[in-house]
Each structure stands twice: as structure tokens, then as C-alpha cells.
Coordinates of C-alpha atoms in Angstrom, one line a residue:
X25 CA -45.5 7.7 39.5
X26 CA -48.3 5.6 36.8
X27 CA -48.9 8.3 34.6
X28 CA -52.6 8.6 35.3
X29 CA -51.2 10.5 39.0
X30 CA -51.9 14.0 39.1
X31 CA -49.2 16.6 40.3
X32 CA -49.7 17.3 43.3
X33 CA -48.4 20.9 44.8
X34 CA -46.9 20.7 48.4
X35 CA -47.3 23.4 51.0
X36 CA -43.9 23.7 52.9
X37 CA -42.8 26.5 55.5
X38 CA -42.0 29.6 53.6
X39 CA -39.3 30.2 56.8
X40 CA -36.8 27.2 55.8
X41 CA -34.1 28.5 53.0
X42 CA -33.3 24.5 52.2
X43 CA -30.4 23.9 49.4
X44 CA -32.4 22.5 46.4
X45 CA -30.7 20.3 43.9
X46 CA -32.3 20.1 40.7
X47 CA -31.6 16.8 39.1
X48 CA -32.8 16.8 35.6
X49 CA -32.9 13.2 34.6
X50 CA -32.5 11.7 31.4
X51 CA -33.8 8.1 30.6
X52 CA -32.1 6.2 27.8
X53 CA -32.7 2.4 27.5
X54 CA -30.3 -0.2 26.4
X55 CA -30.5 -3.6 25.2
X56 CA -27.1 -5.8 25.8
X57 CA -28.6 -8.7 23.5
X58 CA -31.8 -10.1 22.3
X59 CA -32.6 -12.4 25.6
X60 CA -31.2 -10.0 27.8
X61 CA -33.9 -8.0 29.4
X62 CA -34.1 -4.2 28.4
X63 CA -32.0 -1.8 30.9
X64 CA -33.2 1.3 32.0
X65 CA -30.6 3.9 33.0
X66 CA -30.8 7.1 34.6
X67 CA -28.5 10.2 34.0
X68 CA -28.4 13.2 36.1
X69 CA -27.0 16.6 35.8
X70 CA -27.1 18.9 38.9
X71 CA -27.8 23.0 39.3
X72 CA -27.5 24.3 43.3
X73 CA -30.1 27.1 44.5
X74 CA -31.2 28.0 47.4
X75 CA -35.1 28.3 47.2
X76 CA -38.6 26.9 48.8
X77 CA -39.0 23.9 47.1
X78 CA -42.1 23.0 45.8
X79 CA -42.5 19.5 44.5
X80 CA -40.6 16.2 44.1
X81 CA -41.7 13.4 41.1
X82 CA -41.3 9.8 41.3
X83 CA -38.3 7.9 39.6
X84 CA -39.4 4.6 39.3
X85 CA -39.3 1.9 36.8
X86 CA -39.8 -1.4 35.6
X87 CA -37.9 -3.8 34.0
X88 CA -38.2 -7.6 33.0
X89 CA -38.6 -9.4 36.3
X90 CA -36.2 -6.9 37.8
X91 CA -38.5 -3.6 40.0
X92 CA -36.2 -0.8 40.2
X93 CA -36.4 2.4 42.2
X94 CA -34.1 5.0 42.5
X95 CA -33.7 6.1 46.4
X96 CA -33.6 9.8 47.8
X97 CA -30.3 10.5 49.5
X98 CA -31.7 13.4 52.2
X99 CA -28.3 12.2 54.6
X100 CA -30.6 11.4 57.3
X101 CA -33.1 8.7 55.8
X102 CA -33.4 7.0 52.2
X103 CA -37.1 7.5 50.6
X104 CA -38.8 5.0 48.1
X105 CA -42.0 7.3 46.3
X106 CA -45.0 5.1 46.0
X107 CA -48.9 5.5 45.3
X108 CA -51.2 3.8 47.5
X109 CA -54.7 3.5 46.7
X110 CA -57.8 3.9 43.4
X111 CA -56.8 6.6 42.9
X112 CA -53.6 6.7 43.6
X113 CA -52.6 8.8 47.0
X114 CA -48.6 9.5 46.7
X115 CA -46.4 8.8 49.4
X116 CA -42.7 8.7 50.4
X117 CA -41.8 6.1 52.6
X118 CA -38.3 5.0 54.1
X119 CA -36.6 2.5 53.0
X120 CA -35.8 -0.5 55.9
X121 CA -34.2 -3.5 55.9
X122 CA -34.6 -3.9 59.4
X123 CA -38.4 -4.7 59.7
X124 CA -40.7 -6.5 57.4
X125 CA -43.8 -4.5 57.5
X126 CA -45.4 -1.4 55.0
X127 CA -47.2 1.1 57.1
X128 CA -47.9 4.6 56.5
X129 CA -50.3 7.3 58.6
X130 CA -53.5 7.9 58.6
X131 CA -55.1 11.2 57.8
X132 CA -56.8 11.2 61.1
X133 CA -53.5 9.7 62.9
X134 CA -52.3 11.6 65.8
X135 CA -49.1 12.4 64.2
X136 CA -50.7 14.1 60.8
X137 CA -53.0 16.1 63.2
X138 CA -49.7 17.7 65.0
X139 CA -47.2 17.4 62.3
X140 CA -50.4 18.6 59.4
X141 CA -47.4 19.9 56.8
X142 CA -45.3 17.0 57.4
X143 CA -48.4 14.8 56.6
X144 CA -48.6 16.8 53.5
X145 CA -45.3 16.7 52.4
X146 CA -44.6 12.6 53.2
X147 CA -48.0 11.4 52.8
X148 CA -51.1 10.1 54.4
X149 CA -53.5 7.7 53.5
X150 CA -57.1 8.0 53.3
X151 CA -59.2 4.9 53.4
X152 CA -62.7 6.3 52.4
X153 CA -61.1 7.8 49.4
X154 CA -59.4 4.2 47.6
X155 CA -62.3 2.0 46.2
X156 CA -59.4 -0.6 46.0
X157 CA -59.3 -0.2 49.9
X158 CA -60.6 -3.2 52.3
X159 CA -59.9 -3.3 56.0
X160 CA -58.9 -6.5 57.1
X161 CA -58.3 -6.1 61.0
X162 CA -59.1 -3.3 63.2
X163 CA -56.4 -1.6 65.7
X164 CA -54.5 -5.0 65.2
X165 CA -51.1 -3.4 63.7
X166 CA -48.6 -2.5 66.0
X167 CA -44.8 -2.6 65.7
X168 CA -42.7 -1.2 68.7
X169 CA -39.4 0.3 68.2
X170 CA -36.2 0.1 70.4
X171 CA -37.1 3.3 72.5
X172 CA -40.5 1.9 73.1
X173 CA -42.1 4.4 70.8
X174 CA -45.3 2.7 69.3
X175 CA -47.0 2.9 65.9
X176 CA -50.5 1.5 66.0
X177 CA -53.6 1.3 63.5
X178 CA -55.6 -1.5 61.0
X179 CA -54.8 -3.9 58.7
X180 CA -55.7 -2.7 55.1
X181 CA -54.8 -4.3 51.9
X182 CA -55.1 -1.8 49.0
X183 CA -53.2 -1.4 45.4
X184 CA -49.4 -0.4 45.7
X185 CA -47.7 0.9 42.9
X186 CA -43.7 1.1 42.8
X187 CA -44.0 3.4 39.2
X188 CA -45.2 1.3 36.8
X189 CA -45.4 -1.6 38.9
X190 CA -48.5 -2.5 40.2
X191 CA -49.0 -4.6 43.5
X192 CA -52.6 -5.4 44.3
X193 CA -54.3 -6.7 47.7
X194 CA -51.0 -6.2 49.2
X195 CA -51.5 -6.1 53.1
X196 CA -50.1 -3.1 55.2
X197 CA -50.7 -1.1 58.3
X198 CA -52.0 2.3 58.4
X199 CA -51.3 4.2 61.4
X200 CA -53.9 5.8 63.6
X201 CA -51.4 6.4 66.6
X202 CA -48.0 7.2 66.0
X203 CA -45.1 9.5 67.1
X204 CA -44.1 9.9 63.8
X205 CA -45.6 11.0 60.0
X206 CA -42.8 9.4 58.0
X207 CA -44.2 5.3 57.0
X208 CA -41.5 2.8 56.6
X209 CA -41.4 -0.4 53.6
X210 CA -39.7 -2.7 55.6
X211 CA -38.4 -5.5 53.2
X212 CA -37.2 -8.4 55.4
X213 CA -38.7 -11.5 56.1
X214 CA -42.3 -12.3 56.2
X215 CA -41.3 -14.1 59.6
X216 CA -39.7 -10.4 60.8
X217 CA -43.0 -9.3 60.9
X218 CA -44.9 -7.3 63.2
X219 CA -47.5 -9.5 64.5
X220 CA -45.6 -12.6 64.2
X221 CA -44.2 -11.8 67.6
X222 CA -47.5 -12.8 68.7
X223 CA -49.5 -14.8 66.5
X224 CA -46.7 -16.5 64.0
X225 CA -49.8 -18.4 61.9
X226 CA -50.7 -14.9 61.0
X227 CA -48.4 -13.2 59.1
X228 CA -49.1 -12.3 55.5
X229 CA -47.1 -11.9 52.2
X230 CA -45.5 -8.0 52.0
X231 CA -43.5 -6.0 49.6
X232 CA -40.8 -7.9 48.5
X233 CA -42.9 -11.7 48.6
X234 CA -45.8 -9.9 46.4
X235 CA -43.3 -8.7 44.1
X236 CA -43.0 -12.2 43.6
X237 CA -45.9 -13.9 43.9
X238 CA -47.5 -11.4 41.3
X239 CA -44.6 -12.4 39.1
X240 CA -42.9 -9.4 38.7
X241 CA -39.3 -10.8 39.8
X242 CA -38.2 -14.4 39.8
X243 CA -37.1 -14.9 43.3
X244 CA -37.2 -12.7 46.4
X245 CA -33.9 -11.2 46.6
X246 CA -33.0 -7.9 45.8
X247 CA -29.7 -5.7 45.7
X248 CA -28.6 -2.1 47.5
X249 CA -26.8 0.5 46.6
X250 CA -26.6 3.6 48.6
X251 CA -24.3 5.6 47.0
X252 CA -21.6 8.4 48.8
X253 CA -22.9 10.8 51.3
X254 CA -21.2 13.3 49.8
X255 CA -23.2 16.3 48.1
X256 CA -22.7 15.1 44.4
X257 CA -24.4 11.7 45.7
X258 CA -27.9 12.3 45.1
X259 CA -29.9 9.1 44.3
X260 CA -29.0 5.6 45.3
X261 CA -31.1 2.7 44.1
X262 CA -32.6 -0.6 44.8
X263 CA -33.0 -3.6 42.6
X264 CA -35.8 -6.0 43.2
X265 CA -35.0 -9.3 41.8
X266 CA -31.6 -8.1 40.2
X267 CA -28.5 -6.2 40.9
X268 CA -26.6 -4.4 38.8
X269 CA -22.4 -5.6 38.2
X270 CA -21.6 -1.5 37.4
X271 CA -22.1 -0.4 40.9
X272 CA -19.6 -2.3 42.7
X273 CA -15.6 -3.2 42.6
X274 CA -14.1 -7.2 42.4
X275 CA -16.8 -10.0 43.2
X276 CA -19.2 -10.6 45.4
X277 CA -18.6 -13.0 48.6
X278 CA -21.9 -14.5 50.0
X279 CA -22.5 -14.8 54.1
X280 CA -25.1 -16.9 54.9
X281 CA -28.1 -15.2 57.2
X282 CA -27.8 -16.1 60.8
X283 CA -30.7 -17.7 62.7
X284 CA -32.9 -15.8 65.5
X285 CA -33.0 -17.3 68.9
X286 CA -36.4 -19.1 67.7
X287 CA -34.6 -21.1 65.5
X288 CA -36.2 -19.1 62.1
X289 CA -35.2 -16.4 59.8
X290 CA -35.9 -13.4 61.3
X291 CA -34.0 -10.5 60.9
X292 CA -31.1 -10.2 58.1
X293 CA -27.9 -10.7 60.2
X294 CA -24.3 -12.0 59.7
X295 CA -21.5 -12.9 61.6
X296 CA -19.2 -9.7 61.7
X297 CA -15.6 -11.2 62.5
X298 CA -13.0 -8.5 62.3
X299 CA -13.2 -5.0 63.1
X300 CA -10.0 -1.9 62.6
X301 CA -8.6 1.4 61.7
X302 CA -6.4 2.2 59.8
X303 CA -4.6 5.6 60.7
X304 CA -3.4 8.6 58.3
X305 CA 0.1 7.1 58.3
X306 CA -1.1 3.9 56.6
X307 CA -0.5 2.2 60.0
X308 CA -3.1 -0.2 61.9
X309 CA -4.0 1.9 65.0
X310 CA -6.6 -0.2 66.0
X311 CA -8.1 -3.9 65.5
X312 CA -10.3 -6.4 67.0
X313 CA -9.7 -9.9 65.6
X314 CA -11.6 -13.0 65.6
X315 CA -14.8 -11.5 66.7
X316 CA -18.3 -13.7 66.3
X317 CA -20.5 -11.0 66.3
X318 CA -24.4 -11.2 64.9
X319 CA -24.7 -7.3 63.4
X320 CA -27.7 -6.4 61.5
X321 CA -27.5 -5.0 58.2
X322 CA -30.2 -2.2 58.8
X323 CA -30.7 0.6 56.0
X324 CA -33.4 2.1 58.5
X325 CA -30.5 3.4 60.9
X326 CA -28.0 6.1 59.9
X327 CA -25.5 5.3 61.9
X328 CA -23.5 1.9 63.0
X329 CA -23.8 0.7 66.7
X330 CA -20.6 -1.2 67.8
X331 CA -20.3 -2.7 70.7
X332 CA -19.7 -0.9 74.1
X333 CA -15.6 -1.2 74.5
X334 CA -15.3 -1.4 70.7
X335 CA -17.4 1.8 70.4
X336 CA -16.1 3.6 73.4
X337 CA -12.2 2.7 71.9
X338 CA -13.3 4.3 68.5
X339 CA -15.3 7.6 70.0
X340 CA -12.1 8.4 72.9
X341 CA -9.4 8.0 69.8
X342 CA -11.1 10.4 66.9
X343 CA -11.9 12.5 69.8
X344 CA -15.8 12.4 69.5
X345 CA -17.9 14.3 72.3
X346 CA -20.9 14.1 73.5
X347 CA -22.8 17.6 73.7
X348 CA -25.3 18.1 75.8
X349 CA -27.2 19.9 73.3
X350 CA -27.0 18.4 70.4
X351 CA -25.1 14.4 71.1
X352 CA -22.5 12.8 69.8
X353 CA -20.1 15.6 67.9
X354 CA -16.5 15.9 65.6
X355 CA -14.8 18.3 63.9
X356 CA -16.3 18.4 60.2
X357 CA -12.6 19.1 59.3
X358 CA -12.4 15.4 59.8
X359 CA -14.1 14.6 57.3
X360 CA -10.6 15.3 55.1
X361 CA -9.1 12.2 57.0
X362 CA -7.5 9.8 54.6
X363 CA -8.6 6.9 57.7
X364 CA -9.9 4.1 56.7
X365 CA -12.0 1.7 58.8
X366 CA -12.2 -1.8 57.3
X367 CA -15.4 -4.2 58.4
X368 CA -14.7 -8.0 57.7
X369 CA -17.3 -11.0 58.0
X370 CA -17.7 -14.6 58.1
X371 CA -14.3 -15.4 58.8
X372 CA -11.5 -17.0 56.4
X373 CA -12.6 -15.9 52.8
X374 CA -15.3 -13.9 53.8
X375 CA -15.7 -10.4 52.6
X376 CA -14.3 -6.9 53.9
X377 CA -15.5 -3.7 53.0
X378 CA -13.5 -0.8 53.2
X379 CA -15.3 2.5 54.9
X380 CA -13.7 5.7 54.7
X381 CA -13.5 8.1 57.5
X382 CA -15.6 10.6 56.1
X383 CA -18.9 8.6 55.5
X384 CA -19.1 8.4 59.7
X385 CA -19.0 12.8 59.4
X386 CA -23.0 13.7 59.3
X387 CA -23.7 17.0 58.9
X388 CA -25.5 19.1 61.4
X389 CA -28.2 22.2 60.8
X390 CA -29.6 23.7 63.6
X391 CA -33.5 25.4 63.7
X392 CA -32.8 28.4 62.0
X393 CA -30.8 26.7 59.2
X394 CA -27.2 27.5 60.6
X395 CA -24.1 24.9 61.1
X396 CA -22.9 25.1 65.1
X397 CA -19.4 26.0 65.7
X398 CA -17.0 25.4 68.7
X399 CA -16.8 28.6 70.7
X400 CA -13.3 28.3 70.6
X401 CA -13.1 29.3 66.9
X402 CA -11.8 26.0 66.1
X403 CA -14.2 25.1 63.4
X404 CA -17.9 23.5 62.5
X405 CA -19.3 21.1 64.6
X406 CA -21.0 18.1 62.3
X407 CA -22.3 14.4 63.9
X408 CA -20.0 10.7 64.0
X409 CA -22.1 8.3 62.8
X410 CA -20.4 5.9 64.7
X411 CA -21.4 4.6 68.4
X412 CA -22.3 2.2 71.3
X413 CA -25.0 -0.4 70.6
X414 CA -25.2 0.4 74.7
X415 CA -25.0 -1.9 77.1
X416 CA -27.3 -5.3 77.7
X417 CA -28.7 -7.6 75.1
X418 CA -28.8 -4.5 72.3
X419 CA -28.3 -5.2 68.7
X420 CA -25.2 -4.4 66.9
X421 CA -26.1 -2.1 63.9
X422 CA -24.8 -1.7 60.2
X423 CA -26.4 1.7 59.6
X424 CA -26.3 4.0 56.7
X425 CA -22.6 4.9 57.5
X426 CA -21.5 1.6 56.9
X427 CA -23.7 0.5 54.1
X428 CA -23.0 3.8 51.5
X429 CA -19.7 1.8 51.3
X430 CA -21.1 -1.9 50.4
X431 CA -23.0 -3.1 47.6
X432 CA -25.5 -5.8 49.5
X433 CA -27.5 -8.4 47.9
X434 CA -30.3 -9.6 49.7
X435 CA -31.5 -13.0 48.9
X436 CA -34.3 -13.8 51.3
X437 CA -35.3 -17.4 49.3
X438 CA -32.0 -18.9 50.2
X439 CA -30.9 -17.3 53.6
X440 CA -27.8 -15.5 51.8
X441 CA -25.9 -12.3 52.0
X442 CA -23.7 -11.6 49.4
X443 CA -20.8 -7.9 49.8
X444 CA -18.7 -6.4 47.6
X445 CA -17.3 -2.6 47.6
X446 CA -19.4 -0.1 46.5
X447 CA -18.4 2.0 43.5
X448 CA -19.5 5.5 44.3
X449 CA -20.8 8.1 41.9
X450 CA -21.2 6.0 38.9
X451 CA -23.8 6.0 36.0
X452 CA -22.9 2.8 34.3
X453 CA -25.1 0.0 34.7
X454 CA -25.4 -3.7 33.9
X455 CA -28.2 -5.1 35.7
X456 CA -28.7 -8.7 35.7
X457 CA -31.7 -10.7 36.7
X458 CA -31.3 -12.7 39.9
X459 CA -33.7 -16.0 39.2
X460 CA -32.2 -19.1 41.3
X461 CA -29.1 -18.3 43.6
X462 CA -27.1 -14.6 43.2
X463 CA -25.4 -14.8 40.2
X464 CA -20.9 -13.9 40.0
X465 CA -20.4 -14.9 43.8
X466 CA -16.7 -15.7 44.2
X467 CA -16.5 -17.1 47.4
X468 CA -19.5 -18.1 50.6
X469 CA -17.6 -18.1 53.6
X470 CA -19.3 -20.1 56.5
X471 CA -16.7 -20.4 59.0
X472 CA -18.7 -19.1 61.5
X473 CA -22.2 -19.6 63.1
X474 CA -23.7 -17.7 65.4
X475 CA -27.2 -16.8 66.8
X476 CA -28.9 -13.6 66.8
X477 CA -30.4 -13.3 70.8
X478 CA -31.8 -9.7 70.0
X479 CA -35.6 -9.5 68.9
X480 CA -37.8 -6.6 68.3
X481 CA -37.1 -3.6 65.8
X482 CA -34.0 -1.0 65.8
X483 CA -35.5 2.9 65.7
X484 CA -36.3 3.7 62.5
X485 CA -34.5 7.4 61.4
X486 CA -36.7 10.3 61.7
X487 CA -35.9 13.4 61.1
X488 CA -35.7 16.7 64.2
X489 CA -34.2 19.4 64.2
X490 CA -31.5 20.4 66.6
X491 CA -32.6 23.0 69.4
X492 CA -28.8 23.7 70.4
X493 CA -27.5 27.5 69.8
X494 CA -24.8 27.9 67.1
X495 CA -22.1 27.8 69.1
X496 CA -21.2 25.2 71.9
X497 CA -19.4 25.5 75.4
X498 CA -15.2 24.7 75.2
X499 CA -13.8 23.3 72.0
X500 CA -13.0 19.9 69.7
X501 CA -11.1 17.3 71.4
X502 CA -7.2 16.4 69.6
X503 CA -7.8 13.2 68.8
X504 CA -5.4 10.0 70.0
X505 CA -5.7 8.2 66.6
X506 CA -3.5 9.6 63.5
X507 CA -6.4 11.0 61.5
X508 CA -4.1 13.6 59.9
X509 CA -5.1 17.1 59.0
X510 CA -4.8 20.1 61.4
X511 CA -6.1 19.4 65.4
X512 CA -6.7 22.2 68.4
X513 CA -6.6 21.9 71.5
X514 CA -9.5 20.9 73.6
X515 CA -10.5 22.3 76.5
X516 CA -12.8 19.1 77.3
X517 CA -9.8 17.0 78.8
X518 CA -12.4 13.6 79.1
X519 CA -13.2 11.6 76.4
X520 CA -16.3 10.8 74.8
X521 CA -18.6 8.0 76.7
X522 CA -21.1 5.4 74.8
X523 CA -24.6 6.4 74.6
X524 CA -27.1 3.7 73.9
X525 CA -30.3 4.7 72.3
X526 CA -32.4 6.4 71.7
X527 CA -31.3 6.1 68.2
X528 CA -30.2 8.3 65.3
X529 CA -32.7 11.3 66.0
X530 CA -30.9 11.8 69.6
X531 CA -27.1 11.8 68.2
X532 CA -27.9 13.1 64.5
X533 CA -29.2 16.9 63.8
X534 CA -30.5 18.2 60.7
X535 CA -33.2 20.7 59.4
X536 CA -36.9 19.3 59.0
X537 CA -36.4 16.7 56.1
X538 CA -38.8 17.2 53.7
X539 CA -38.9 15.5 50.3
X540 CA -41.5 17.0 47.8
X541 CA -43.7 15.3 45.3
X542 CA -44.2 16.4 41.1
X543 CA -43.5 15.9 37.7
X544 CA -41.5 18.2 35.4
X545 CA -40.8 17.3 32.5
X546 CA -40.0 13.8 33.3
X547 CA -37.8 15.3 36.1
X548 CA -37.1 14.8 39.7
X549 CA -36.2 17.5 42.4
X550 CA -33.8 16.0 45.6
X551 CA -33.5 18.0 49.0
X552 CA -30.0 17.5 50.1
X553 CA -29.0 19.2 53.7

């Protein structure tokens, strides 16, 4: 947050008892040599209470051609703070790689007048009140997600600061209608863009191509690190027009972005070529080889969406079911499993990422703050982030679940990918600036081309809570696949069936997220559920 941003004080319902992590961070800056450029690095140390929380500060900063921004891990979306507006108006906004556009509510929006606290909590923006603000297009925004939920509104272009980083005229939409009060950055291509589905000669330069236009990073590409879902992961972070060599293992293999059905760079997709499981024993228990599949890379979905019979082969052997309350269930004593599943891409000497079993074991809360339970005493029921992309032309998803386990580079200027496996937990940092191609790839593997047929834009995550009661009919299913660790017998004898969207907020429950804005002592507090 610029430091001329007042605290602001966030009324939250007294009734929610949420788990508050304190993160008191400590900035130290480094310099490796005299032309490198100076390194910011955050430290954190961690005290647990259960409490109301009452703010959350910005944790943004700047560095030589190089925007960093430390992300909010809340296990259900990833939150960039951000000011929009003279003076600024704070905001948290989620985090997408899956769309192209900014957009956040309007006060007067639908959604802020039925969801007022969530407004308050997440931001909305208020036109009359920026003198930076200019409308540029009345009720011509509009973006329409996979469940054919709409967000409409204007056309505004208003000052945007990342911390210390200032964007000015940048073009966004502000949301009049909507169906929800969390906004979304989307930072893909300006050709991904909203209304270039309908008037191409109109689209407009966003986040990441103002970044560099305005010459605060070299080139438009930027790196992703997500960090574990477990509950010492608190903060992952995003570096625009860098990435940092600390935060992952070996060397990065580039993919190049596969082309939309139009011909153009659209959305950020590569060819996914191997898929498998590998059981508690050590042994294969299940692989699909020489695939050629387009899967978008899409931070704005928690969970991955396979294909049907891939999906439907994973669900039926970790004996995932689908409640009628809640969605898509396991065991959370699965999250123990020492199963690994291993994604591989672009064919001979492309890259593979190793995911283990537990990053695909969500937790669930219900309303009243409580974890459900099988009635059959056999343990806590928690979500698999792992499903059907559904049947049809439907995209094939990397969500959250798959991307805690890569460190992605995203380099939008020359149609590249570049993986390697994510370090988790770690506070070192070597960030280097990205100014022509990404720099320490090993290896681009472009054995195999293929186009992307889907077009429109996945569901963003939002966040509901589950309406279920805390304990749910028969018990877990044993599951087919060697996942080690103890098992009970079902009494649900089918096995679980694919369910195509809607999206995460059908298949993942967890209390209202909430993520509070303020500054203490140069501090930031995290939510974690």
C-alpha cells in the first residue's frame, strides 16, 4: 500500500471464530553485485489464534524492472492487494491467469448491495470519489464465465498502484451487475480479452502490457510461485518481469504457448502429453501416455479438470464421492498418502512436474465453522481437487492443485512457457530480471502442436460456504489404488461419477473468505481456513 493510504478498519461478522495467522514480516534488502538490481526479501514468523480479525496490510514492492507482489494463500483463491483511484481506494483482487481483464465492483453494483460486508472487506470502487477517474465506455464491459454467470459494467481508466508501483490510465472494468464482490486481475493476453470476442480492433493494453509500456519491467513476462497448501504456506508470490532461481529445483524447460482456434494467442495453453500415479508401493498404478492434450494453465481455478475417462479412472481408484450436500469428497486421512501424481508436457524433453497426493486434499468448513465427518465414525470429510473437465468441447484445467507444485514462467512477448519443480516453503531468493527471452532454460521441447478449440473463460474461484450438516449419510469409500495408510469400509459400493461444472464453488467448501486490509508496523495479517 503507497504510504500516503490510510488504514482502513474492516467490519467483519462478529459470529465467524476464523483461525488468524499473524505473519510478522521482516524486510531486509540485498545486493548480489553492483549491476545487479537490489533484492527485496521477505521473512515471516507465524503465531496461531483464533480471533475476529480486523485488518490485513499490503505486501508489495518494487524492484529494478522487476514488480513483485507477495500473494495471499486463503486455500480457496490467491489475492493481489491493490489501490485504485486519487485517492487511493484499496482492494483485493484475485489473481488469474486465465483471463486478460482487471475488473472490480462498483459500490452501487448488485453484488456490493447484497453481499454489503463482503464489499467492505474485498473492495469496491467508487468513481465520483477518484479525480484520476475517466469513464471511457458505458455498460460496454462484460466477460461471461463457464456457468454463464455474467459480470457487466463501464470501461474506466484510473491510476493503479501494485505498492509502490504506480500504473496510470490503465483501462479496466468496473462492475455494475455481477454475481460476485470478489474483482479478478487477469494477466493473459491482450488478445484474451473480454471484448475482443466481439470487436478484436478494440482491445486495450492491461496489467501486465502497462507494466511495460510504463517501463517498469523490460518485457512482458512474469513468473509464479504458489507455494504448498499446507498451513505453514502462507504467502506465495508473483514476479513481473523476473523470476526468482531460489524457488524452484533443477532447470527450467520451456513449452511453447499453443494457438487458439483463430489462429492468435489467446489463452496460455500447452500441450499436456503424459499423465500417471504412482501408488504407495512406489509402483505405476496408473498412466496415460502419448497424450496431445491443450490444458490451460489457470491460477483462477483451484482445482485441475482432466478429461472425462482420465478423471473418472482417478476419482473411482482414490475412492472419491460425490455428496449430495457438499460435491466431490475424500477422506482427509488421505492427505498422509506418500502418492505421487506426475504431469508431463511437450513430449520428448519436455518438462514433468511432480504433484503430491496431498495438494489435491482441500479442506472443507461448513456454516457454523465445523469440519463434516462420515457418520460412520470413519473420519473428516475434506474436498479432491481433482475432476472431470465434463463432457463436450470443455477446457482441460491446471488449477491451483496442480500449480502449488510448478514454478511457471510466463512469457507473453515470445509465446513461451517455461516449468520446473516448485521448492516449497523457502525464504531464499535470487531474483533475476527477465529482459529478452527467460533466462537458465535447459531445454524447449516442441514435439508436439496442437490447437486449443475451447474459447471463453473458466469460472473464476469464489468463495461459499457449505450448507451440508456435519455429518454425511454412509461412510468413505476403500480406495482401488495403493494410497497407503489405514482405509474403512464403505457403505457406498459405487464409485464416484465426473461432474462437469459448475466450477470450484460447487465441488470445494470453505467458510466465507475474507482477507482484511491494514498496516501494523510494516506487518501483514493472512486468513488461512
Amino acid at each position: 500500500m503507497p504510504p500516503s493510504s490510510p488504514t482502513t478498519l474492516l467490519p467483519l461478522p462478529l459470529r465467524l471464530r476464523l483461525l488468524l495467522v499473524l505473519c510478522l514480516l521482516v524486510a531486509h534488502a540485498t545486493l548480489a553485485s553492483s549491476s545487479s538490481p537490489k533484492v527485496l526479501g521477505l521473512d515471516f514468523q507465524k503465531r496461531v489464534a483464533v480471533t475476529t480479525p480486523q485488518s490485513n496490510s499490503a505486501r508489495l514492492r518494487t524492484r529494478q524492472n522487476t514488480v513483485s507482489a507477495d500473494l495471499d494463500n486463503a486455500q480457496i483463491a490467491y489475492l493481489i492487494n491493490l489501490t485504485i483511484g486519487t485517492p487511493p481506494q484499496p482492494f483485493s483482487v484475485q489473481l488469474d491467469t486465465g483471463s486478460s481483464d482487471l475488473w472490480v465492483p462498483s459500490v452501487f453494483s448488485d453484488a456490493c448491495l447484497l453481499e454489503e460486508e463482503s464489499c467492505q472487506g474485498f473492495g469496491a470502487y467508487n468513481r465520483s470519489r477518484s479525480s484520476t477517474a475517466e469513464l471511457i465506455a458505458q455498460d460496454a464491459f462484460q466477460i461471461q464465465y463457464q456457468d454463464n454467470s455474467t459480470i457487466q459494467g463501464n470501461y474506466v481508466n484510473d491510476t493503479v498502484a501494485i505498492g509502490n508501483t504506480q500504473i496510470t490510465n490503465l483501462t479496466m472494468g468496473i462492475a455494475t451487475q455481477a454475481s460476485r464482490s470478489l474483482g479478478v486481475m487477469g494477466i493473459g493476453y491482450v488478445a484474451g480479452e473480454s471484448i475482443a470476442e466481439s470487436d478484436p480492433d478494440s482491445t486495450y493494453p492491461n496489467v501486465v502490457q502497462q507494466l511495460k509500456d510504463q517501463g517498469m519491467i523490460s518485457t512482458t513476462a512474469y513468473s509464479l510461485w504458489l507455494n504448498d497448501l499446507g498451513p505453514d504456506s502462507l504467502t506465495g508470490s508473483i514476479l513481473f518481469g523476473g523470476l526468482d532461481t531460489a524457488k524452484y529445483t533443477g532447470s527450467l524447460a520451456a513449452l511453447p504457448v499453443q494457438k487458439g482456434p483463430n489462429g492468435t494467442y489467446t489463452d496460455l495453453t500447452i500441450a499436456l502429453s503424459s499423465f500417471s500415479l504412482t501408488d504407495a508401493a512406489g509402483k505405476n498404478a496408473y498412466h496415460q501416455d502419448n497424450l496431445a492434450l491443450p490444458v490451460i494453465l489457470d491460477s483462477g481455478t483451484t482445482a485441475t479438470y482432466l478429461p472425462e475417462d482420465i478423471a473418472n479412472d482417478i476419482m473411482s481408484g482414490v475412492g472419491a464421492i460425490n455428496d449430495e450436500q457438499i460435491g466431490l469428497i475424500i477422506p482427509c486421512s488421505l492427505a498422509a498418502s506418500p502418492a505421487t501424481f506426475a504431469f508431463a508436457f511437450g513430449g520428448q524433453g519436455g518438462p514433468s512436474i511432480q504433484v503430491s497426493f496431498d495438494q489435491f486434499i482441500i479442506p472443507i468448513m461448513l456454516e457454523d465453522g465445523s469440519q463434516p465427518e462420515f457418520s460412520d465414525g470413519s473420519g473428516t470429510v475434506c474436498g479432491f481437487g481433482l475432476m472431470s473437465s465434463g463432457a463436450g468441447d470443455q477446457p482441460i484445467l491446471l488449477g491451483d492443485t496442480f500449480l502449488r507444485s510448478a514454478y511457471v514462467v510466463y512469457d507473453l512477448a515470445n509465446n513461451q512457457i517455461a516449468l520446473a519443480q516448485s521448492r516449497f516453503n523457502v525464504t531464499d531468493t535470487n531474483v533475476v530480471e527477465i529482459s529478452g527471452t527467460i533466462p537458465g532454460i535447459s531445454a524447449t521441447a516442441t514435439g508436439i502442436a496442437i490447437t486449443q478449440s475451447y474459447t471463453g473463460y473458466p469460472l473464476q474461484t469464489d468463495a461459499n460456504t457449505r450448507k451440508g450438516g456435519a455429518q454425511l449419510t454412509g461412510g468413505r469409500k476403500t480406495p482401488t489404488f495403493n494410497l497407503g495408510g489405514a482405509t474403512a469400509t464403505s457403505s457406498r459400493k459405487s464409485g464416484a461419477v465426473a461432474q462437469g461444472p459448475p466450477r470450484v464453488d460447487a465441488t470445494i467448501a470453505l467458510t466465507n473468505l475474507v482477507l482484511a486490509l491494514s498496516t501494523m508496523l510494516g506487518s501483514s495479517l493472512v486468513l488461512l481456513w
